[in-house]
N, CA and C atoms as an extended XYZ file, in Angstrom:
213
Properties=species:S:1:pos:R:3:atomname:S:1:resname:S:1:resid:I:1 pbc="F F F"
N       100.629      112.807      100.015 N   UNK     1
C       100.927      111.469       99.533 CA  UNK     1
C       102.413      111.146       99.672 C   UNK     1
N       103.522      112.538       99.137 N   UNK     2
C       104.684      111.865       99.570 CA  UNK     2
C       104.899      111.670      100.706 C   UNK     2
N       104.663      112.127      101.965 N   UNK     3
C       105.170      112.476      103.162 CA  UNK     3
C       104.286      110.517      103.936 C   UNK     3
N       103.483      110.382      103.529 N   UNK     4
C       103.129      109.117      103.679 CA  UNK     4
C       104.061      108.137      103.091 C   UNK     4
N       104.445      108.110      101.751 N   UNK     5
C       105.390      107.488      101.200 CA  UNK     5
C       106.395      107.360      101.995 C   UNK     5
N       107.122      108.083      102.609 N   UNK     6
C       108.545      108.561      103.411 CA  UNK     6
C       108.709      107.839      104.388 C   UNK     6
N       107.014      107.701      104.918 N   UNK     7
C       106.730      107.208      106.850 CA  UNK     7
C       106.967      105.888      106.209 C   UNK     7
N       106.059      105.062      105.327 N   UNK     8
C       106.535      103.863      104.862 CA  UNK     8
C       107.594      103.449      105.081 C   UNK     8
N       108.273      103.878      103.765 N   UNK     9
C       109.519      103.460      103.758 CA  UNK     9
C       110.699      103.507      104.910 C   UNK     9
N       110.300      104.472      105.509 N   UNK    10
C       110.615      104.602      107.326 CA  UNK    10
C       110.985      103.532      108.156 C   UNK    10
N       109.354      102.869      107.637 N   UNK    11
C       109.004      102.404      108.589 CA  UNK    11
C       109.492      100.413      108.225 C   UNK    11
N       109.426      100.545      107.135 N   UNK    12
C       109.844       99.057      106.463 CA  UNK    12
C       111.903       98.902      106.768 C   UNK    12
N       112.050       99.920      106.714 N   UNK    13
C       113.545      100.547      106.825 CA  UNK    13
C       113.692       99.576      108.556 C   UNK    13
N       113.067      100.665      109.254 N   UNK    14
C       112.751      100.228      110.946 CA  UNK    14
C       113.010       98.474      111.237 C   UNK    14
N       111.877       98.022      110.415 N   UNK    15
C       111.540       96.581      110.331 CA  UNK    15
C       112.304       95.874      110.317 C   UNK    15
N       113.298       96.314      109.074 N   UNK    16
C       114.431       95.210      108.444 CA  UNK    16
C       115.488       95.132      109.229 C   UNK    16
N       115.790       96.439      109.806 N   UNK    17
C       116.942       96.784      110.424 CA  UNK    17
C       116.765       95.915      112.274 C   UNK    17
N       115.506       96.494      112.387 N   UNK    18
C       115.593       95.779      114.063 CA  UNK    18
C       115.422       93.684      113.547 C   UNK    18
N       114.830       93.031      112.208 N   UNK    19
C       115.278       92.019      112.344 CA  UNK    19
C       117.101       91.670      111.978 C   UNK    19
N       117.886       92.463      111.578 N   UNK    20
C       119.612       92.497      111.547 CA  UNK    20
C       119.547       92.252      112.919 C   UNK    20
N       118.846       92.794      114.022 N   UNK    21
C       119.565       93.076      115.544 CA  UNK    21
C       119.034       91.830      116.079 C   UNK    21
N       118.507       90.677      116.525 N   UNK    22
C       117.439       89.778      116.426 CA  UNK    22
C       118.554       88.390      116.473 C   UNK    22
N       117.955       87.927      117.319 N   UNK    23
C       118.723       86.347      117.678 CA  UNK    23
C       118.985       85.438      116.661 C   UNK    23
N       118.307       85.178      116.105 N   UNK    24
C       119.180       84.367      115.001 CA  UNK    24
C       119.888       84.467      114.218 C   UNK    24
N       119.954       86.413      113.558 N   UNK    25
C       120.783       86.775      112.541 CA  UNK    25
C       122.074       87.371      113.186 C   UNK    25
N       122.099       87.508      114.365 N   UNK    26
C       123.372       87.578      115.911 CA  UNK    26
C       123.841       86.735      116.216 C   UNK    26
N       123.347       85.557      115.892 N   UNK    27
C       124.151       84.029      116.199 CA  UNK    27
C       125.033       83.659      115.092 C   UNK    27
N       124.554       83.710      114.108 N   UNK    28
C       125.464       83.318      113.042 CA  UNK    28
C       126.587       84.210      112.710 C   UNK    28
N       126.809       85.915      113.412 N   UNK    29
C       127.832       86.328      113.299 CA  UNK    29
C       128.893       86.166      114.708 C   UNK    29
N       128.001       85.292      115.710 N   UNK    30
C       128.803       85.554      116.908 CA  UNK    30
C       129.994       84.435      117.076 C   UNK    30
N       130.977       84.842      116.454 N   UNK    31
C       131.942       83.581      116.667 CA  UNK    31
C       133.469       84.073      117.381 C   UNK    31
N       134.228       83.271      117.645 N   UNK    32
C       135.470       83.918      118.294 CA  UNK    32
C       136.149       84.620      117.321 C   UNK    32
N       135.891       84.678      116.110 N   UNK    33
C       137.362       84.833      114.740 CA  UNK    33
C       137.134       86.736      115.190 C   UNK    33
N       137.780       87.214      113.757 N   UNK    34
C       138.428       88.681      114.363 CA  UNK    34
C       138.391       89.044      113.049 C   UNK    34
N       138.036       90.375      112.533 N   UNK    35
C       138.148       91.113      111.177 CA  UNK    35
C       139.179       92.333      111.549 C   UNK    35
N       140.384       91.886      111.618 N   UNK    36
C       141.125       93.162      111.680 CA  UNK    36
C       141.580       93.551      112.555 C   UNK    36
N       141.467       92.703      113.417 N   UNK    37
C       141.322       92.240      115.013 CA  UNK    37
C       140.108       92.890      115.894 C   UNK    37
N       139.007       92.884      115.250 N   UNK    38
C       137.852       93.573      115.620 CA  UNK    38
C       136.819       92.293      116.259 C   UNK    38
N       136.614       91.959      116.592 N   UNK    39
C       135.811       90.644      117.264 CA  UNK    39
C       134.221       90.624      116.066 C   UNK    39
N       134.199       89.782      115.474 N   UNK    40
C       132.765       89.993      114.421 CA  UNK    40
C       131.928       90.649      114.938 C   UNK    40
N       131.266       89.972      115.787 N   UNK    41
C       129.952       90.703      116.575 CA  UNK    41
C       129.954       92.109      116.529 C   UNK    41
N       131.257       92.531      116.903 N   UNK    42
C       130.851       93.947      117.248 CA  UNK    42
C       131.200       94.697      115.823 C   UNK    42
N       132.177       94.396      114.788 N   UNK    43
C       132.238       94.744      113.719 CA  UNK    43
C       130.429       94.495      112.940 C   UNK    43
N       130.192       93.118      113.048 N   UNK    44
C       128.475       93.792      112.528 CA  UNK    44
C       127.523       94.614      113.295 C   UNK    44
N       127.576       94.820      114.464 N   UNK    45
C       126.650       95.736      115.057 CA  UNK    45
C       127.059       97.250      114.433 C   UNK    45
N       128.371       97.463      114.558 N   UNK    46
C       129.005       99.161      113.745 CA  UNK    46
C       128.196       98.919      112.809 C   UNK    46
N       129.291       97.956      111.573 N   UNK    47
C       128.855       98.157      110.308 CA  UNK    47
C       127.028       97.981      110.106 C   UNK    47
N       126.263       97.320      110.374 N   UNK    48
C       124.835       97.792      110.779 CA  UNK    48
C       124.621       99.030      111.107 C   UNK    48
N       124.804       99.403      111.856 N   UNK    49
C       124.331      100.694      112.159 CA  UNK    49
C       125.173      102.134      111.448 C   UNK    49
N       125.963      102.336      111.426 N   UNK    50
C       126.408      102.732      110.181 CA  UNK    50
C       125.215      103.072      108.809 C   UNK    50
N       125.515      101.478      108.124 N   UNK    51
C       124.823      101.287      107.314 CA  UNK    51
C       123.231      102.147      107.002 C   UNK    51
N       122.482      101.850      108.631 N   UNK    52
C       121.226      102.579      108.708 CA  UNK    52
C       121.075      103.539      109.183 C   UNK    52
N       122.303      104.480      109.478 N   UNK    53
C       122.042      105.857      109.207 CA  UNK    53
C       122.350      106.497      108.208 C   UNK    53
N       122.857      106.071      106.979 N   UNK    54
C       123.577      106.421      105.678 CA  UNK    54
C       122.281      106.012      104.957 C   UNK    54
N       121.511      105.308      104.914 N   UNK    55
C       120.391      104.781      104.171 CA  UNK    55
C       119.272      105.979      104.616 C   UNK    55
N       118.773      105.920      106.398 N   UNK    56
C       117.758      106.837      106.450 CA  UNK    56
C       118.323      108.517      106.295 C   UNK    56
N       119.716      109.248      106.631 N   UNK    57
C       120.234      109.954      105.835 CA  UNK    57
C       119.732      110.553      103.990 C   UNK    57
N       120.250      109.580      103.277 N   UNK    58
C       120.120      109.447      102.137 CA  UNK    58
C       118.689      109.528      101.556 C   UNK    58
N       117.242      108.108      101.876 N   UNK    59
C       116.334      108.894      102.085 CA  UNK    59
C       115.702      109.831      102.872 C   UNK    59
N       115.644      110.765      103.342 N   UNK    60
C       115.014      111.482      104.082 CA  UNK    60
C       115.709      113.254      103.508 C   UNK    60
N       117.076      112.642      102.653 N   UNK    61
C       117.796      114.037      102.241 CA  UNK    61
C       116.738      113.775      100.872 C   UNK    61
N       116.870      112.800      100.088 N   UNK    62
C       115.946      113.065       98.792 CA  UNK    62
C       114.493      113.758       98.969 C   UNK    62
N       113.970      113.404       99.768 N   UNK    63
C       112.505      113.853       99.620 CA  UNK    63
C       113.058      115.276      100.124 C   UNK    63
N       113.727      115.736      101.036 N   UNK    64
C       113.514      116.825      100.994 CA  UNK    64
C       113.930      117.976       99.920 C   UNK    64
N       114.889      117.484       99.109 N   UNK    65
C       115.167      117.924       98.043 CA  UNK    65
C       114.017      117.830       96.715 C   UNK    65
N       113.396      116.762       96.665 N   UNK    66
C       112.484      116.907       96.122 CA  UNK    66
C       111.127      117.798       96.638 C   UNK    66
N       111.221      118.103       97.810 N   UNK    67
C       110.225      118.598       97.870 CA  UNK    67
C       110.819      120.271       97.736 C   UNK    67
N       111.671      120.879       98.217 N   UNK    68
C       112.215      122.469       97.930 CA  UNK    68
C       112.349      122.034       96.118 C   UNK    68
N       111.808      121.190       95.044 N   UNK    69
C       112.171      121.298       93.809 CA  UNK    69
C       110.425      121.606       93.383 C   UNK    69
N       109.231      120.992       94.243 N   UNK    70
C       108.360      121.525       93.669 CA  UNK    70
C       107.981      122.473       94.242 C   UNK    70
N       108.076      122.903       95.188 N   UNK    71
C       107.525      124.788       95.543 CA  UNK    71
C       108.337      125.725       94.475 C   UNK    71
């Protein structure tokens, strides 16, 4: 049951993240301005991705910790 739980949340994880990558939510960051002198666009594609390996990281370290806690 957990290991189903995990794929879920996986998989909803997957979902959300490939609509961040997705034409309309790419348009509204694509402008000429600059964060730092970083061009937006590409500062949200990092910080995105980043983001979703620190998240699937994070879950995927819990369950396994939970799971070496019930054996």
């Amino acid at each position: 049951m957990k290991e189903k739980l995990k794929n879920q949340k996986l998989l909803v994880l997957g979902v959300v993240f490939t609509i961040l990558f997705n034409f309309p939510i790419l348009s509204i960051v694509n402008h000429d301005t600059k964060i730092n002198g970083i061009p937006t666009l590409y500062f949200y594609f990092f910080s995105i991705w980043v983001l979703f390996i620190i998240i699937i990281y994070w879950s995927v370290r819990n369950k396994e910790q939970e799971i070496n806690k019930d054996e």
